[in-house]
mmCIF file of C-alpha atoms in Angstrom:
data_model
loop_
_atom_site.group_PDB
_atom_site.id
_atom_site.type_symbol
_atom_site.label_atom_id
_atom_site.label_comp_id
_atom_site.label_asym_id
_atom_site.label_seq_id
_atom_site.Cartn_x
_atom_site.Cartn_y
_atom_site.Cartn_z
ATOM 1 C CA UNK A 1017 7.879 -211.169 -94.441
ATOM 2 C CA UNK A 1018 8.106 -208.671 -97.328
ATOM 3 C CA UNK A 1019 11.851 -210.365 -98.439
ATOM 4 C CA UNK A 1020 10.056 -213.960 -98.248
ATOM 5 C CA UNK A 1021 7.316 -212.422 -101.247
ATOM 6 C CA UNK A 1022 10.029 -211.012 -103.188
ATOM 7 C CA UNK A 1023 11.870 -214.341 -103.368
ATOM 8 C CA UNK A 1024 9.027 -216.600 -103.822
ATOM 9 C CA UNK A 1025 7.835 -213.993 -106.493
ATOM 10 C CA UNK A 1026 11.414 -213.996 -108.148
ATOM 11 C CA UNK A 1027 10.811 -217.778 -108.668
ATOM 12 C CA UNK A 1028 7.598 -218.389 -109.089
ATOM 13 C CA UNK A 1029 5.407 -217.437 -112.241
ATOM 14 C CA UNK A 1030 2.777 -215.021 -112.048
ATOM 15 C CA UNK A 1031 -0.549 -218.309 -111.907
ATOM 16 C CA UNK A 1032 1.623 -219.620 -109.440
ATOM 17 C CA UNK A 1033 1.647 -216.803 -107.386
ATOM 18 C CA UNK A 1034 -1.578 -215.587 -107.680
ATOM 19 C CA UNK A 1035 -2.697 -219.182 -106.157
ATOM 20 C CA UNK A 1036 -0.227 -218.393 -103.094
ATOM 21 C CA UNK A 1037 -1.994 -215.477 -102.330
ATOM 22 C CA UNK A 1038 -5.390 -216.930 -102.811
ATOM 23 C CA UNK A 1039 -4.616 -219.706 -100.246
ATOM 24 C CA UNK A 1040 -3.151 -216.975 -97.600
ATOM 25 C CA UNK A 1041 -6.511 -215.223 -97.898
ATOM 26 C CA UNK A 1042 -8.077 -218.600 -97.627
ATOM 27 C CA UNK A 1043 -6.266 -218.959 -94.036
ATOM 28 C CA UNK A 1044 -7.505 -215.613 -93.450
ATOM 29 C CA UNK A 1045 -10.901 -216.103 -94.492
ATOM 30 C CA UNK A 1046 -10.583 -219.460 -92.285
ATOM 31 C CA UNK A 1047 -9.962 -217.670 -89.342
ATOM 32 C CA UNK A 1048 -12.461 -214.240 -89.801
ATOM 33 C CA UNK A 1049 -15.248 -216.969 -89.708
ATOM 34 C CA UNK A 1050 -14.542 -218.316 -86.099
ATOM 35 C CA UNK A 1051 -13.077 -221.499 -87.553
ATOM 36 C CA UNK A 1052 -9.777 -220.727 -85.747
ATOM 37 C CA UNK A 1053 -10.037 -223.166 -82.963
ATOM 38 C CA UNK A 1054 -11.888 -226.129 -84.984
ATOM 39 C CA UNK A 1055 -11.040 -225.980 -88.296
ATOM 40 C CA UNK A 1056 -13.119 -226.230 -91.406
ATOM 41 C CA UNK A 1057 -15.716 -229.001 -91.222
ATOM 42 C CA UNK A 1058 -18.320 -230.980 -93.526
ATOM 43 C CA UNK A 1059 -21.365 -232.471 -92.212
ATOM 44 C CA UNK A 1060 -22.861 -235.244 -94.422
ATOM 45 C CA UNK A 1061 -26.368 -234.567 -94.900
ATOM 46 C CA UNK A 1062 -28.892 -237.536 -93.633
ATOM 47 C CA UNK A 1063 -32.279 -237.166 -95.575
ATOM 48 C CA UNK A 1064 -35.299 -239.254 -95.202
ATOM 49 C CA UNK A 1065 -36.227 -241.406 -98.364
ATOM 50 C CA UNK A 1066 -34.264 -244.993 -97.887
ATOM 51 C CA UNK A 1067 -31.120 -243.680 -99.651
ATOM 52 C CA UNK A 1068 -27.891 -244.866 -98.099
ATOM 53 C CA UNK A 1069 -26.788 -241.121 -97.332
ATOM 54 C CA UNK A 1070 -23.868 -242.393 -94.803
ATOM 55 C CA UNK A 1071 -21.694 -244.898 -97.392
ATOM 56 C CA UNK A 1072 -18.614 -244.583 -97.217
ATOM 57 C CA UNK A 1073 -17.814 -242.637 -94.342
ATOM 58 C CA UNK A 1074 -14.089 -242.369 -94.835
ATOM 59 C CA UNK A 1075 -14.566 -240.001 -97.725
ATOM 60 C CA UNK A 1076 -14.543 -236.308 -95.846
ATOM 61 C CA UNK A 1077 -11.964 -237.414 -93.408
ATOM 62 C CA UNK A 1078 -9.721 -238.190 -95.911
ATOM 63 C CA UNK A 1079 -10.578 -234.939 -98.406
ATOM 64 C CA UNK A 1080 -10.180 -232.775 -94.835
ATOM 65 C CA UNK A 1081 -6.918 -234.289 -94.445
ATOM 66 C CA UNK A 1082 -5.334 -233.330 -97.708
ATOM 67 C CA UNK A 1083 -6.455 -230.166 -97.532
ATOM 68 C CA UNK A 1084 -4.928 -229.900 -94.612
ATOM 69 C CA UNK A 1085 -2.102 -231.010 -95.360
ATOM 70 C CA UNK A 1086 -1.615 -229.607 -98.838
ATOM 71 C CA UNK A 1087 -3.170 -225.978 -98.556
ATOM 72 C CA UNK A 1088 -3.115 -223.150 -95.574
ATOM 73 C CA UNK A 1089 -6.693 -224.519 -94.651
ATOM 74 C CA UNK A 1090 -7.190 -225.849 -90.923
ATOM 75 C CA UNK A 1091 -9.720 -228.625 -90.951
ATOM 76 C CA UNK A 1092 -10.875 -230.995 -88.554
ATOM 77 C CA UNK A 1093 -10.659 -234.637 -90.508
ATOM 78 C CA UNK A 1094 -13.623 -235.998 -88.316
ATOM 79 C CA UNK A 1095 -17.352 -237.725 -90.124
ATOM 80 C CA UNK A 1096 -19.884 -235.826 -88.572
ATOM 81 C CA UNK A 1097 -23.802 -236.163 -89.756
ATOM 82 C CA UNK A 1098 -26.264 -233.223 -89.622
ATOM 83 C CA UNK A 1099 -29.762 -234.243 -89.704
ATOM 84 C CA UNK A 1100 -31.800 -232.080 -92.138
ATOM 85 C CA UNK A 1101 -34.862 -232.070 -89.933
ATOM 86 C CA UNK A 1102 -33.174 -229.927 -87.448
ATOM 87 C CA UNK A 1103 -30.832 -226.994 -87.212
ATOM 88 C CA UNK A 1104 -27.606 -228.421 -86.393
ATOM 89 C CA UNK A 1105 -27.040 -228.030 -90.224
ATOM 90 C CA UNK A 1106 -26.646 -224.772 -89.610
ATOM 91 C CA UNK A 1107 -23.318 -225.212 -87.476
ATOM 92 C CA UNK A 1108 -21.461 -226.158 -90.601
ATOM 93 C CA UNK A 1109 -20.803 -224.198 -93.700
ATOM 94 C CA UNK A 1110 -20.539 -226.798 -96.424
ATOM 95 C CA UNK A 1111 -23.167 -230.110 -96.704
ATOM 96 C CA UNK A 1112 -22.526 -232.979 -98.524
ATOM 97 C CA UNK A 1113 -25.243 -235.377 -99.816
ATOM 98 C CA UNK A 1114 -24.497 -238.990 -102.041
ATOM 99 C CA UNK A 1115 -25.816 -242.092 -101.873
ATOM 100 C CA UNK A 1116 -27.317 -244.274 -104.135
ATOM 101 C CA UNK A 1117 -31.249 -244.081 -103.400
ATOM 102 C CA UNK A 1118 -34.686 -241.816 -102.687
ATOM 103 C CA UNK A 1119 -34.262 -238.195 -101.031
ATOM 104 C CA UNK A 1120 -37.276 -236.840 -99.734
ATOM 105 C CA UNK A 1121 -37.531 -233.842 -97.801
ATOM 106 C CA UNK A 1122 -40.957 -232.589 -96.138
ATOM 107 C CA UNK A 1123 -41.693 -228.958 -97.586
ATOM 108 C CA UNK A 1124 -40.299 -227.474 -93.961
ATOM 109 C CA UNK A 1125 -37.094 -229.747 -94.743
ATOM 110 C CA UNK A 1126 -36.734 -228.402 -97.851
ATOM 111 C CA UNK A 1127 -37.220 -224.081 -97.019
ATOM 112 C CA UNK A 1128 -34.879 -225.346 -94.178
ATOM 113 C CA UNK A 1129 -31.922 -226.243 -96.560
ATOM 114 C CA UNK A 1130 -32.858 -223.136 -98.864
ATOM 115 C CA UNK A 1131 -32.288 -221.238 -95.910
ATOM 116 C CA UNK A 1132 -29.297 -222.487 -95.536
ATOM 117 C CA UNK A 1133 -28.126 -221.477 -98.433
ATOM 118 C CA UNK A 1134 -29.455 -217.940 -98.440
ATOM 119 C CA UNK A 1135 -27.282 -217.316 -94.661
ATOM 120 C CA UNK A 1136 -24.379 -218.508 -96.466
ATOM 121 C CA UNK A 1137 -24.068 -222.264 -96.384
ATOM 122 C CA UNK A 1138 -22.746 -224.339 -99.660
ATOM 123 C CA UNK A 1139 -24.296 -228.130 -100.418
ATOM 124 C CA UNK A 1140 -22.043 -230.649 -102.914
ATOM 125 C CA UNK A 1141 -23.998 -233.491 -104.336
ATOM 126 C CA UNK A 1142 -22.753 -236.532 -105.875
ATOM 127 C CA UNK A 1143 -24.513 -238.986 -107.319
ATOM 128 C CA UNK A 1144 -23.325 -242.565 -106.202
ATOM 129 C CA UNK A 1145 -25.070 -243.961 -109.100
ATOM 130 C CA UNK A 1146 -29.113 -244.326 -108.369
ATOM 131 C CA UNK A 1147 -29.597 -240.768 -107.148
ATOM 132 C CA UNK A 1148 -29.844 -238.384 -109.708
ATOM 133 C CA UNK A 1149 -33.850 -238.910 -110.888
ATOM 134 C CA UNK A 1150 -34.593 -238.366 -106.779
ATOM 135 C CA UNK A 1151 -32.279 -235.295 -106.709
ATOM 136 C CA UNK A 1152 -33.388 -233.521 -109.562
ATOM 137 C CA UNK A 1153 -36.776 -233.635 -107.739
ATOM 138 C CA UNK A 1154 -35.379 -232.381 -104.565
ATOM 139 C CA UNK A 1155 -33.711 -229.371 -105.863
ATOM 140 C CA UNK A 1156 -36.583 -228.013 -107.699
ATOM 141 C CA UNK A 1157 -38.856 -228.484 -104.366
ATOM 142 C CA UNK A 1158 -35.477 -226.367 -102.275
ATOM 143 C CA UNK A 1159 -35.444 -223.967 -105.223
ATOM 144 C CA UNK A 1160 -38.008 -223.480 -107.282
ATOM 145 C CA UNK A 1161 -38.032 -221.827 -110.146
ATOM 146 C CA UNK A 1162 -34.177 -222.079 -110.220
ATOM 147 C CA UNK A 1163 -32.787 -224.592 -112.931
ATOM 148 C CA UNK A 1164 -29.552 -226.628 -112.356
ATOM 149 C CA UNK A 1165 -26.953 -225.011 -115.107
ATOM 150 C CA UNK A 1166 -23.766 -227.131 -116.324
ATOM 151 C CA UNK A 1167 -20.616 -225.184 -115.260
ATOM 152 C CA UNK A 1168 -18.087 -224.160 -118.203
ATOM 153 C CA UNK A 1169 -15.276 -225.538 -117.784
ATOM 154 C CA UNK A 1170 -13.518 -221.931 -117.649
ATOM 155 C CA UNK A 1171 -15.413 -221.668 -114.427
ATOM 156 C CA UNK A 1172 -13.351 -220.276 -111.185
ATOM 157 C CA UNK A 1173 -13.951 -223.878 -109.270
ATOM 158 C CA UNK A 1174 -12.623 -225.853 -111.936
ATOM 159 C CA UNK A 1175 -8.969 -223.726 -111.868
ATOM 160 C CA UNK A 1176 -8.742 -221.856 -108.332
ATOM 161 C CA UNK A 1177 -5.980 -224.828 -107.223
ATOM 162 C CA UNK A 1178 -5.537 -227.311 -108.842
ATOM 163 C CA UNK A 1179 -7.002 -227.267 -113.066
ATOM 164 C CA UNK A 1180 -9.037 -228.973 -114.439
ATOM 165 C CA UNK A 1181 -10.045 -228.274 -118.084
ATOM 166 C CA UNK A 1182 -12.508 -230.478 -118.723
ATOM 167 C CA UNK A 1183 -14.483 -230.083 -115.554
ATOM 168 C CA UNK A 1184 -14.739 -233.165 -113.040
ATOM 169 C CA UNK A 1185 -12.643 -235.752 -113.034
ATOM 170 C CA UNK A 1186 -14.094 -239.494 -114.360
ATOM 171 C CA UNK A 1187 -13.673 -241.322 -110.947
ATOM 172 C CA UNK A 1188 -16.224 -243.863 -111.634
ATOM 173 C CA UNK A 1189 -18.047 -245.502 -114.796
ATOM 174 C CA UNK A 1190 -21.697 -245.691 -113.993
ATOM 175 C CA UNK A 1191 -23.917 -245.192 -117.552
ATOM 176 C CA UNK A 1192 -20.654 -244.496 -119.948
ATOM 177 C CA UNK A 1193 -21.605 -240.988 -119.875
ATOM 178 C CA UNK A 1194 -19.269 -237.883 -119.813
ATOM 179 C CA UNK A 1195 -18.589 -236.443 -116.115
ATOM 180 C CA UNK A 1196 -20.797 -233.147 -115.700
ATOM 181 C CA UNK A 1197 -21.400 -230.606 -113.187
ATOM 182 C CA UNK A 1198 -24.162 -228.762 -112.376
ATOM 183 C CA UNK A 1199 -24.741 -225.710 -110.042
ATOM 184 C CA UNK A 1200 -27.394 -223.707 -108.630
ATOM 185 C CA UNK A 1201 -27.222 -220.242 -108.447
ATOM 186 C CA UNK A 1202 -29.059 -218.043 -106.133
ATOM 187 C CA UNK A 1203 -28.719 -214.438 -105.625
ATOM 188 C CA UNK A 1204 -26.016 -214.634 -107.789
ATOM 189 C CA UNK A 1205 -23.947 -216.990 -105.774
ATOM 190 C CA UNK A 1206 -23.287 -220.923 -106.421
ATOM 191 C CA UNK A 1207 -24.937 -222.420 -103.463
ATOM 192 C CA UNK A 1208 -25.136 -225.811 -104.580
ATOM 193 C CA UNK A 1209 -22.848 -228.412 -107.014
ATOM 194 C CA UNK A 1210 -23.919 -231.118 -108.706
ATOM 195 C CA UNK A 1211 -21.382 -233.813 -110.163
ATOM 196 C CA UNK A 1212 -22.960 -236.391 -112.157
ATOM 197 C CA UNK A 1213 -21.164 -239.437 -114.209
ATOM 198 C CA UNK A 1214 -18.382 -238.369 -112.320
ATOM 199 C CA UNK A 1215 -18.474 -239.168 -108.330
ATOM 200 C CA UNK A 1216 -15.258 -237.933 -107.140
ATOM 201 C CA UNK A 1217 -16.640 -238.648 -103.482
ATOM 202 C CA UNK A 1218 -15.678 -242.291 -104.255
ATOM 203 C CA UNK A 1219 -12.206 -241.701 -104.829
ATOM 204 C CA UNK A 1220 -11.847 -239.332 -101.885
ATOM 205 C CA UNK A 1221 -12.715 -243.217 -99.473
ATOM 206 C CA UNK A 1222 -10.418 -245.017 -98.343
ATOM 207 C CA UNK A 1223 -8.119 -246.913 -101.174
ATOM 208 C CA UNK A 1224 -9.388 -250.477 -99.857
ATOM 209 C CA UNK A 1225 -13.370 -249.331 -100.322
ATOM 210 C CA UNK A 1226 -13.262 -249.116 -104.366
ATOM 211 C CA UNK A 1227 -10.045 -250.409 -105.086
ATOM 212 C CA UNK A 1228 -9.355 -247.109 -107.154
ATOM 213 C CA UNK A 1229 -5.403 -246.357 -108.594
ATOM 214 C CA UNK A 1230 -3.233 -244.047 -106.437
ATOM 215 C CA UNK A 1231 -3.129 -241.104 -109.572
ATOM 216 C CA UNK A 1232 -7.246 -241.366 -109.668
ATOM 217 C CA UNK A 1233 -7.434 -241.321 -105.667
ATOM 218 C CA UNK A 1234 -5.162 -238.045 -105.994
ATOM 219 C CA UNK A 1235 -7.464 -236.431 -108.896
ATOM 220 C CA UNK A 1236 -10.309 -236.535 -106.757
ATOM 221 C CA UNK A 1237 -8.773 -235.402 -103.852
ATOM 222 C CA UNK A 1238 -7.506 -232.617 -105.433
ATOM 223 C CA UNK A 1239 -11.138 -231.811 -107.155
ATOM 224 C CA UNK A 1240 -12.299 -231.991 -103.561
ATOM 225 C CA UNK A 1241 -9.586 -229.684 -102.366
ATOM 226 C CA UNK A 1242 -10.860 -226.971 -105.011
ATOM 227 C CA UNK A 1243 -14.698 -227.116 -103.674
ATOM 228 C CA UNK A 1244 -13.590 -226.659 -100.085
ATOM 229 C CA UNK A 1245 -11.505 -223.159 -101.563
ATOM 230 C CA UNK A 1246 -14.172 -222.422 -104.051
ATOM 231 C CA UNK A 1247 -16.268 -222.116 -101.342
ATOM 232 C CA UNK A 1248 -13.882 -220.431 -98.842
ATOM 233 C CA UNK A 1249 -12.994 -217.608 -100.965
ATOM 234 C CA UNK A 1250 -16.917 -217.013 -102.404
ATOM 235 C CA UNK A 1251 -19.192 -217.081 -99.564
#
């Protein structure tokens, strides 16, 4: 094992390396959490509030898939739906929320997805174009008193795989606005992201859905690839 470091060190640089070792404690990190036998999985979030929270589908299985098949992560490259009204969200340790409508949460819906947050779990939001007045609602009434705060673009998620120095990738024009992305913070940990003017989540769907090109397709699969390590390495 040790002679197999020494030669991938002799060839590699030192970034390069670093990121091997990152994704070996990823596997690690994988497996310490009882995802062994499954795999890493996202649950798409389905809120109340008319917004079309399951569109497109395809987009998780395919991000699972080339993380899969690209990193040391085990994932299982299923859709599966947790409904925020009960506890099943709890049975999965990232959420994802889009669409393109209303969210709204009942006051116990919303301490319930706090409380997800505070025993560990990690929500991504992307707005699909039509969410983003309803969302920055929501999160207030999950956290209040926190504040959504752009990400520099030195941040760890933007660089721990793949870079990307100007934060999210432009996978769709909705407004002609720059791609941002926001986080919350809480207890000193980024429990939720926030991409707006950007909507990677599109490009992660199957290539038929938006008729994206192959090289934007790959941009946002690799931008996916770093969330799902982000969070695997800072829970």
């Amino acid at each position: 094992f040790f002679r197999v470091v020494i030669a991938i060190f002799t060839f590699q640089n030192f970034i390069e390396m670093k990121k091997l070792l990152l994704l070996i404690y990823v596997a690690l990190t994988v497996f310490a959490f009882g995802q062994q036998k499954s795999g890493f999985r996202i649950a798409r979030l389905k809120y109340p509030g008319g917004g079309d929270w399951y569109n497109d589908p395809s987009a998780e299985v395919n991000l699972l898939r080339f993380v899969a098949e690209n990193t040391t992560v085990k994932t299982v490259p299923d859709f599966f739906e947790a409904d925020v009204s009960s506890d099943e969200i709890f049975n999965f340790p990232f959420l994802f929320i889009t669409g393109h409508g209303n969210i709204i949460l009942s006051n116990s819906e919303a301490k319930r997805l706090r409380e997800y947050c505070e025993k560990g779990g990690f929500i991504y939001v992307d707005d699909d174009y039509g969410l983003d007045r309803s969302f920055r609602k929501t999160v207030k009434q999950i956290f209040p008193g926190a504040e959504l705060t752009e990400l520099p673009f030195n941040h760890d998620l933007y660089h721990i795989v793949y870079d990307f120095e100007f934060g999210p990738p432009k996978t769709h024009e909705h407004n002609g606005k720059p791609p941002q992305g926001f986080g919350i913070f809480w207890n000193g940990r980024l429990v939720l992201y926030y991409t707006y003017e950007s909507n990677p989540s599109d490009g992660w769907a199957d290539p038929q859905i938006h008729h994206d090109p192959e090289w934007k397709r790959l941009e946002a699969l690799k931008f996916g690839t770093n969330l799902i390590v982000y969070v695997l390495t800072k829970r």
